[in-house]
Short mmCIF file of C-alpha atoms and ligand atoms in Angstrom, two decimals:
data_model
loop_
_atom_site.label_atom_id
_atom_site.label_comp_id
_atom_site.label_asym_id
_atom_site.label_seq_id
_atom_site.Cartn_x
_atom_site.Cartn_y
_atom_site.Cartn_z
CA MET A 1423 -42.99 -11.42 7.37
CA ASN A 1424 -46.65 -11.81 6.61
CA SER A 1425 -48.76 -8.89 7.84
CA THR A 1426 -52.03 -10.59 6.77
CA PRO A 1427 -51.67 -14.05 8.32
CA ALA A 1428 -52.87 -17.18 6.54
CA PRO A 1429 -56.37 -18.43 7.45
CA ARG A 1430 -56.30 -20.50 10.62
CA SER A 1431 -57.38 -23.69 8.92
CA GLU A 1432 -54.48 -23.66 6.47
CA PRO A 1433 -51.93 -26.30 7.50
CA THR A 1434 -48.22 -25.47 7.35
CA ASP A 1435 -45.18 -27.67 6.88
CA ILE A 1436 -43.71 -26.57 10.20
CA LEU A 1437 -45.24 -25.26 13.42
CA ILE A 1438 -42.87 -23.67 15.92
CA ILE A 1439 -43.85 -23.24 19.58
CA GLY A 1440 -41.96 -20.32 21.14
CA GLY A 1441 -40.41 -17.18 19.66
CA GLY A 1442 -37.11 -16.99 21.55
CA PRO A 1443 -33.73 -17.34 19.80
CA ALA A 1444 -34.26 -21.06 19.15
CA GLY A 1445 -37.73 -20.55 17.64
CA LEU A 1446 -36.73 -17.54 15.55
CA TYR A 1447 -33.68 -19.28 14.14
CA ALA A 1448 -35.64 -22.50 13.48
CA ALA A 1449 -38.20 -20.38 11.61
CA PHE A 1450 -35.43 -18.82 9.52
CA TYR A 1451 -33.86 -22.16 8.60
CA ALA A 1452 -37.16 -23.89 7.81
CA ALA A 1453 -38.19 -20.95 5.60
CA LEU A 1454 -34.78 -20.96 3.90
CA ARG A 1455 -35.47 -24.59 2.98
CA GLY A 1456 -38.64 -23.41 1.23
CA LEU A 1457 -41.09 -24.67 3.86
CA SER A 1458 -44.23 -22.92 5.05
CA VAL A 1459 -43.79 -21.89 8.68
CA ARG A 1460 -46.08 -20.76 11.48
CA LEU A 1461 -44.77 -19.66 14.89
CA LEU A 1462 -46.81 -19.33 18.08
CA GLU A 1463 -45.55 -17.08 20.89
CA ALA A 1464 -47.29 -16.60 24.23
CA ARG A 1465 -45.96 -13.07 24.77
CA PRO A 1466 -46.94 -9.90 22.91
CA GLU A 1467 -43.41 -9.66 21.48
CA LEU A 1468 -40.74 -11.96 20.07
CA GLY A 1469 -37.35 -12.66 21.64
CA GLY A 1470 -37.99 -15.02 24.56
CA GLN A 1471 -35.82 -14.45 27.62
CA LEU A 1472 -33.70 -11.87 25.76
CA ALA A 1473 -36.68 -9.56 25.26
CA ALA A 1474 -38.54 -10.33 28.50
CA LEU A 1475 -35.74 -10.63 31.04
CA TYR A 1476 -32.62 -8.79 29.87
CA PRO A 1477 -33.08 -6.67 26.72
CA ASP A 1478 -30.85 -4.04 28.36
CA ARG A 1479 -27.93 -6.35 29.17
CA MET A 1480 -24.83 -6.64 27.02
CA VAL A 1481 -24.17 -10.16 25.70
CA TYR A 1482 -20.58 -11.06 24.84
CA ASP A 1483 -20.66 -14.71 23.76
CA VAL A 1484 -22.77 -14.78 20.61
CA PRO A 1485 -20.51 -15.58 17.63
CA ALA A 1486 -19.68 -12.63 15.35
CA ALA A 1487 -21.32 -10.23 17.80
CA PRO A 1488 -18.49 -9.29 20.17
CA ALA A 1489 -20.76 -7.17 22.37
CA MET A 1490 -24.43 -6.62 21.70
CA TYR A 1491 -27.51 -5.79 23.76
CA ALA A 1492 -29.84 -8.76 24.05
CA GLY A 1493 -32.59 -6.53 22.60
CA GLU A 1494 -30.47 -5.92 19.52
CA ILE A 1495 -29.83 -9.64 19.05
CA VAL A 1496 -33.62 -10.07 18.94
CA GLU A 1497 -33.98 -7.22 16.43
CA ARG A 1498 -31.41 -8.89 14.18
CA LEU A 1499 -33.04 -12.32 14.45
CA VAL A 1500 -36.38 -10.78 13.47
CA ARG A 1501 -34.75 -8.89 10.59
CA GLN A 1502 -33.34 -12.20 9.30
CA LEU A 1503 -36.94 -13.39 8.85
CA GLU A 1504 -37.95 -10.45 6.65
CA PRO A 1505 -37.37 -12.16 3.28
CA PHE A 1506 -39.93 -14.85 4.18
CA ASP A 1507 -43.71 -15.07 4.64
CA ILE A 1508 -43.78 -16.52 8.13
CA ASP A 1509 -47.10 -16.61 9.95
CA ILE A 1510 -46.29 -15.31 13.43
CA ARG A 1511 -49.03 -15.44 16.06
CA LEU A 1512 -48.24 -13.41 19.17
CA LYS A 1513 -50.19 -13.65 22.46
CA THR A 1514 -50.94 -17.25 21.51
CA VAL A 1515 -50.26 -20.01 24.03
CA ALA A 1516 -49.96 -23.54 22.63
CA GLN A 1517 -52.06 -25.66 24.95
CA THR A 1518 -52.53 -29.10 23.39
CA LEU A 1519 -50.71 -31.44 21.02
CA GLU A 1520 -52.32 -34.39 19.29
CA ALA A 1521 -51.60 -36.55 16.25
CA ASP A 1522 -53.44 -35.50 13.09
CA GLY A 1523 -52.98 -37.94 10.21
CA ALA A 1524 -49.29 -37.95 9.32
CA GLY A 1525 -48.74 -34.69 11.19
CA TRP A 1526 -49.73 -32.87 14.36
CA ARG A 1527 -52.45 -30.55 15.61
CA VAL A 1528 -51.69 -27.89 18.21
CA GLY A 1529 -54.59 -26.32 20.07
CA THR A 1530 -54.72 -22.80 21.53
CA ALA A 1531 -57.49 -20.99 23.41
CA GLY A 1532 -59.19 -19.93 20.18
CA ALA A 1533 -57.91 -22.11 17.36
CA SER A 1534 -56.02 -25.19 16.30
CA TYR A 1535 -53.17 -25.43 13.85
CA THR A 1536 -51.99 -28.46 11.90
CA ALA A 1537 -48.50 -29.05 10.56
CA GLY A 1538 -46.35 -31.84 9.17
CA ALA A 1539 -43.76 -31.29 11.90
CA VAL A 1540 -43.61 -29.38 15.17
CA ILE A 1541 -40.49 -27.76 16.61
CA LEU A 1542 -40.70 -27.11 20.34
CA THR A 1543 -38.67 -24.07 21.36
CA ALA A 1544 -40.57 -23.14 24.52
CA GLY A 1545 -37.47 -22.52 26.65
CA MET A 1546 -38.28 -22.28 30.35
CA GLY A 1547 -41.98 -21.99 29.49
CA ALA A 1548 -44.35 -19.20 28.53
CA LEU A 1549 -42.92 -15.94 29.90
CA LEU A 1550 -46.11 -14.45 31.28
CA PRO A 1551 -46.33 -11.39 33.55
CA ARG A 1552 -45.79 -12.09 37.24
CA PRO A 1553 -49.11 -11.50 39.04
CA ALA A 1554 -49.26 -8.04 40.55
CA ASN A 1555 -51.23 -6.83 43.55
CA SER A 1556 -52.21 -3.61 41.88
CA GLU A 1557 -55.06 -2.78 39.58
CA GLN A 1558 -53.65 -3.96 36.29
CA ALA A 1559 -50.76 -6.18 35.31
CA LEU A 1560 -49.52 -5.53 31.81
CA THR A 1561 -50.31 -8.49 29.60
CA ASP A 1562 -50.46 -6.56 26.39
CA TRP A 1563 -48.54 -3.60 25.03
CA PRO A 1564 -49.84 -1.06 24.39
CA PRO A 1565 -52.81 -1.73 26.67
CA ALA A 1566 -56.13 -0.96 25.01
CA ALA A 1567 -56.81 1.66 27.70
CA VAL A 1568 -53.72 3.71 26.75
CA ALA A 1569 -55.40 5.51 23.89
CA ALA A 1570 -58.01 6.96 26.23
CA SER A 1571 -55.70 7.83 29.14
CA ARG A 1572 -54.26 11.28 29.73
CA SER A 1573 -52.24 10.21 32.75
CA ALA A 1574 -50.57 6.91 33.60
CA TRP A 1575 -48.88 5.50 36.70
CA ILE A 1576 -46.29 2.83 35.94
CA GLN A 1577 -44.89 0.80 38.82
CA GLY A 1578 -41.77 -1.33 38.46
CA GLY A 1579 -38.07 -1.23 37.72
CA VAL A 1580 -37.93 -3.82 34.93
CA PRO A 1581 -36.79 -2.75 31.42
CA GLN A 1582 -40.39 -2.84 30.19
CA ALA A 1583 -41.35 -0.19 32.79
CA THR A 1584 -38.73 2.25 31.47
CA ARG A 1585 -39.77 1.55 27.90
CA ALA A 1586 -43.47 1.97 28.72
CA ALA A 1587 -42.79 5.29 30.51
CA LEU A 1588 -40.85 6.66 27.53
CA GLU A 1589 -43.41 5.47 24.96
CA LEU A 1590 -46.34 6.90 26.90
CA ALA A 1591 -44.53 10.22 27.45
CA ASP A 1592 -43.82 10.33 23.69
CA ALA A 1593 -47.55 9.81 23.08
CA GLY A 1594 -48.31 12.86 25.21
CA THR A 1595 -49.50 11.03 28.34
CA ARG A 1596 -48.58 12.51 31.73
CA VAL A 1597 -46.47 9.73 33.29
CA THR A 1598 -45.64 8.90 36.90
CA LEU A 1599 -43.01 6.17 37.24
CA SER A 1600 -42.40 4.61 40.65
CA HIS A 1601 -40.34 1.75 42.01
CA ARG A 1602 -39.57 0.62 45.53
CA ARG A 1603 -35.83 0.71 44.76
CA ALA A 1604 -33.86 3.64 43.37
CA LEU A 1605 -32.99 1.69 40.28
CA PHE A 1606 -34.54 1.48 36.86
CA ARG A 1607 -33.35 -0.85 34.11
CA GLY A 1608 -32.94 -0.01 30.45
CA THR A 1609 -30.28 0.59 27.84
CA PRO A 1610 -27.96 3.56 28.56
CA SER A 1611 -29.78 5.67 25.95
CA GLN A 1612 -33.20 4.83 27.46
CA LEU A 1613 -31.99 5.69 30.95
CA ALA A 1614 -30.43 8.94 29.71
CA ARG A 1615 -33.73 9.90 28.08
CA LEU A 1616 -35.65 9.00 31.21
CA GLU A 1617 -33.38 11.32 33.21
CA ARG A 1618 -33.78 14.08 30.61
CA LEU A 1619 -37.58 13.81 30.64
CA ARG A 1620 -37.53 13.74 34.46
CA GLN A 1621 -35.50 16.95 34.54
CA GLN A 1622 -37.85 18.54 32.01
CA GLY A 1623 -40.81 17.54 34.20
CA GLN A 1624 -42.34 15.32 31.52
CA ILE A 1625 -42.04 12.16 33.64
CA ASP A 1626 -42.58 12.25 37.39
CA VAL A 1627 -40.14 9.73 38.91
CA HIS A 1628 -40.49 8.37 42.47
CA ALA A 1629 -37.75 5.95 43.54
CA PRO A 1630 -37.36 4.60 46.09
CA ALA A 1631 -41.11 4.91 46.57
CA ALA A 1632 -42.76 4.20 49.92
CA ALA A 1633 -45.04 1.15 49.97
CA ASP A 1634 -48.12 3.39 50.28
CA PHE A 1635 -47.10 5.80 47.49
CA THR A 1636 -49.88 6.84 45.11
CA PRO A 1637 -49.73 9.71 42.64
CA VAL A 1638 -51.73 12.87 43.30
CA PRO A 1639 -53.96 13.46 41.41
CA PRO A 1640 -54.72 9.76 40.71
CA ALA A 1641 -53.75 8.56 37.22
CA ASP A 1642 -56.34 7.42 34.66
CA LEU A 1643 -54.34 4.24 34.01
CA ASN A 1644 -52.36 2.13 36.51
CA ILE A 1645 -49.85 -0.35 35.10
CA HIS A 1646 -47.84 -2.67 37.33
CA LEU A 1647 -44.80 -4.28 35.71
CA ASN A 1648 -43.42 -6.97 37.92
CA GLY A 1649 -41.27 -9.04 35.56
CA TYR A 1650 -42.13 -12.45 34.19
CA LEU A 1651 -42.61 -15.97 35.50
CA PRO A 1652 -41.95 -18.91 33.16
CA ASP A 1653 -44.88 -21.31 32.88
CA LEU A 1654 -44.32 -24.77 31.41
CA SER A 1655 -47.68 -26.08 32.65
CA PRO A 1656 -49.48 -25.97 29.26
CA LEU A 1657 -46.91 -28.40 27.81
CA LEU A 1658 -46.69 -30.85 30.71
CA PRO A 1659 -49.77 -32.96 29.78
CA TRP A 1660 -48.55 -33.40 26.18
CA PRO A 1661 -47.63 -36.97 25.16
CA LEU A 1662 -43.91 -36.14 25.51
CA GLU A 1663 -41.25 -37.64 27.71
CA TRP A 1664 -39.77 -35.31 30.32
CA GLN A 1665 -36.48 -35.27 32.21
CA GLY A 1666 -37.24 -32.66 34.86
CA GLU A 1667 -37.82 -29.44 32.91
CA TYR A 1668 -36.17 -30.83 29.76
CA VAL A 1669 -37.59 -32.78 26.82
CA PRO A 1670 -35.17 -35.53 25.71
CA ALA A 1671 -33.98 -35.44 22.11
CA ASP A 1672 -31.72 -37.53 19.91
CA ALA A 1673 -28.71 -36.03 18.11
CA ASN A 1674 -31.04 -34.58 15.44
CA GLY A 1675 -33.33 -32.88 17.94
CA LEU A 1676 -36.08 -35.50 17.50
CA THR A 1677 -38.23 -36.23 20.57
CA THR A 1678 -39.86 -39.63 21.15
CA LEU A 1679 -42.73 -38.45 18.89
CA PRO A 1680 -42.21 -38.77 15.12
CA GLY A 1681 -42.07 -35.32 13.52
CA VAL A 1682 -41.82 -33.47 16.86
CA TYR A 1683 -38.45 -31.82 17.47
CA VAL A 1684 -37.05 -29.79 20.36
CA ALA A 1685 -34.34 -27.10 20.48
CA GLY A 1686 -32.95 -24.55 22.92
CA ASP A 1687 -33.30 -24.44 26.68
CA LEU A 1688 -36.18 -26.94 26.65
CA SER A 1689 -34.03 -29.64 25.00
CA SER A 1690 -32.03 -32.09 27.07
CA ALA A 1691 -29.41 -32.10 24.30
CA GLY A 1692 -27.28 -29.36 25.86
CA GLY A 1693 -27.35 -30.90 29.33
CA THR A 1694 -27.83 -28.02 31.75
CA PHE A 1695 -26.10 -25.56 29.38
CA LYS A 1696 -28.46 -22.71 28.59
CA LEU A 1697 -26.82 -20.67 25.88
CA ILE A 1698 -28.05 -18.72 22.86
CA THR A 1699 -25.35 -20.37 20.72
CA LEU A 1700 -26.61 -23.84 21.57
CA ALA A 1701 -30.17 -22.74 20.85
CA PHE A 1702 -29.10 -21.61 17.36
CA ALA A 1703 -27.19 -24.83 16.60
CA GLN A 1704 -29.98 -27.10 17.82
CA ALA A 1705 -32.58 -25.06 15.92
CA ALA A 1706 -30.62 -25.46 12.67
CA LEU A 1707 -30.43 -29.25 13.18
CA CYS A 1708 -34.14 -29.52 14.02
CA ALA A 1709 -35.29 -27.39 11.09
CA ASN A 1710 -33.25 -29.35 8.54
CA HIS A 1711 -34.30 -32.75 9.86
CA ALA A 1712 -37.90 -31.54 10.02
CA ALA A 1713 -37.56 -30.39 6.38
CA HIS A 1714 -36.63 -33.92 5.30
CA HIS A 1715 -39.40 -35.36 7.49
CA VAL A 1716 -42.19 -33.31 5.87
CA ARG A 1717 -40.70 -33.35 2.38
CA PRO A 1718 -38.64 -36.54 1.95
CA GLU A 1719 -37.45 -35.25 -1.44
CA LEU A 1720 -35.50 -32.54 0.43
CA ARG A 1721 -32.11 -33.66 1.66
CA VAL A 1722 -31.41 -33.20 5.35
CA LYS A 1723 -28.26 -31.21 4.68
CA PRO A 1724 -29.10 -27.68 3.59
CA GLY A 1725 -25.99 -26.95 1.54
CA HIS A 1726 -24.28 -23.62 2.03
CA SER A 1727 -26.29 -20.42 2.19
CA SER A 1728 -23.34 -18.69 0.54
CA ASP A 1729 -24.30 -20.60 -2.64
CA ARG A 1730 -27.76 -19.03 -2.57
CA ARG A 1731 -28.76 -15.91 -4.54
CA THR A 1732 -31.26 -13.20 -3.65
CA THR A 1733 -33.42 -10.85 -5.69
CA PRO A 1734 -32.71 -7.10 -5.47
CA GLU A 1735 -35.47 -7.03 -2.81
CA GLY A 1736 -33.53 -9.55 -0.70
CA ARG A 1737 -35.79 -12.56 -1.39
CA PHE A 1738 -34.07 -15.93 -1.85
CA VAL A 1739 -34.31 -17.44 -5.33
C1 LIG B 3132 -30.68 -12.87 32.82
C2 LIG B 3132 -30.20 -13.83 31.76
C3 LIG B 3132 -29.02 -13.57 31.09
C4 LIG B 3132 -28.54 -14.45 30.10
N1 LIG B 3132 -27.38 -14.17 29.45
C5 LIG B 3132 -26.94 -14.99 28.46
C6 LIG B 3132 -25.72 -14.72 27.77
O1 LIG B 3132 -25.02 -13.74 28.06
N2 LIG B 3132 -25.33 -15.59 26.78
C7 LIG B 3132 -26.07 -16.70 26.45
O2 LIG B 3132 -25.69 -17.43 25.55
N3 LIG B 3132 -27.23 -16.99 27.11
C8 LIG B 3132 -27.67 -16.17 28.11
N4 LIG B 3132 -28.84 -16.47 28.77
C9 LIG B 3132 -29.58 -17.70 28.41
C10 LIG B 3132 -30.38 -17.52 27.11
O3 LIG B 3132 -31.24 -16.38 27.24
C11 LIG B 3132 -31.20 -18.78 26.84
O4 LIG B 3132 -30.33 -19.87 26.68
C12 LIG B 3132 -32.05 -18.58 25.57
O5 LIG B 3132 -32.98 -17.54 25.73
C13 LIG B 3132 -32.79 -19.87 25.21
O6 LIG B 3132 -33.55 -19.62 24.08
P1 LIG B 3132 -34.90 -20.46 23.78
O7 LIG B 3132 -35.40 -19.93 22.47
O8 LIG B 3132 -34.62 -21.90 23.93
O9 LIG B 3132 -35.91 -20.12 24.97
P2 LIG B 3132 -36.54 -18.74 25.47
O10 LIG B 3132 -35.64 -17.59 25.25
O11 LIG B 3132 -36.98 -19.03 26.87
O12 LIG B 3132 -37.82 -18.54 24.55
C14 LIG B 3132 -38.92 -19.41 24.67
C15 LIG B 3132 -40.17 -18.68 24.21
O13 LIG B 3132 -41.24 -19.64 24.12
C16 LIG B 3132 -42.44 -19.03 24.60
N5 LIG B 3132 -43.35 -20.10 25.04
C17 LIG B 3132 -43.15 -20.98 26.04
N6 LIG B 3132 -44.19 -21.82 26.15
C18 LIG B 3132 -45.07 -21.46 25.18
C19 LIG B 3132 -46.35 -21.95 24.80
N7 LIG B 3132 -46.94 -22.98 25.41
N8 LIG B 3132 -46.97 -21.34 23.75
C20 LIG B 3132 -46.39 -20.29 23.10
N9 LIG B 3132 -45.19 -19.78 23.45
C21 LIG B 3132 -44.54 -20.37 24.47
C22 LIG B 3132 -41.96 -18.14 25.73
O14 LIG B 3132 -42.90 -17.11 26.03
C23 LIG B 3132 -40.64 -17.60 25.17
O15 LIG B 3132 -40.82 -16.39 24.47
C24 LIG B 3132 -29.30 -15.62 29.77
C25 LIG B 3132 -30.51 -15.88 30.45
C26 LIG B 3132 -30.96 -15.00 31.43
C27 LIG B 3132 -32.26 -15.29 32.14
#
């Protein structure tokens, strides 16, 4: 992946909206076809629902992965992008879509990006932090204030709360972790470490915590992690057709707009099925049809990847 992203004005062949399994796999396939790819993701990390909602849960129905944590599926999807220079923009919400010559222009709060084709993989919507009543909801990790804080109070039982507590403790911050229920989520190894650090007195755990609980002495940094709420509202005014929360697509993933494709949970193609496997299959179809759309000399069918060769560094030739 590209650590020094392309200048904003540089158009790409493909622009992908959403970095869940559908978006990550569409990015892989479009890059495998030799296309330039940019991906916009609202959250500070990739992985969509798998990373935001259930990184700690075991998934059993992804092909060739008999049992794998959702977080590990994300890690593997991201690893599959490593041979390519994909311009990934995190914390970037796609807000507008308009025609731009033969292609499309997508606007964000601070920039606009043009591409020959757009693949919508926005799932249930942007997975943004649920508003919290306390001082600071975590929209960014690590928060800018972390570097300066010697003590932190993390409230919440979601997997991100456990992860934040462990990472801050590792960085030498004195951590108080509280939740109104006596239950924290995380992978077994994270939960075992949390218990170890609690026993060693490195993390002060309060659960179940009374509603009026506050740490004494007060922490420098208060972080409230309340889970995530999907937000489709930025996409609703776009010149797309909608069927409830789904965008209709033909068998190739094409929406009613030429050069705009849809895959994954957002697509009507799977009916009400919401499955990672379907997201992968639809993403592969979209990426290959989009490849032919932006470069008519490319055939729709990709051929077999097993016919491809890589350099010793793992780059495709
Ligand atoms: C608790 C739970 C357990 C599940 N277990 C399984 C399972 O065992 N097996 C299975 O197959 N499926 C499971 N699923 C369903 C599976 O997670 C979804 O089908 C899958 O995540 C869909 O992938 P996607 O890429 O279409 O969308 P998502 O995963 O929702 O990703 C969409 C991404 O787009 C981003 N986005 C949205 N709007 C914008 C915007 N305007 N700008 C920029 N970014 C945007 C979002 O922030 C998000 O990261 C489960 C779902 C849940 C909630």
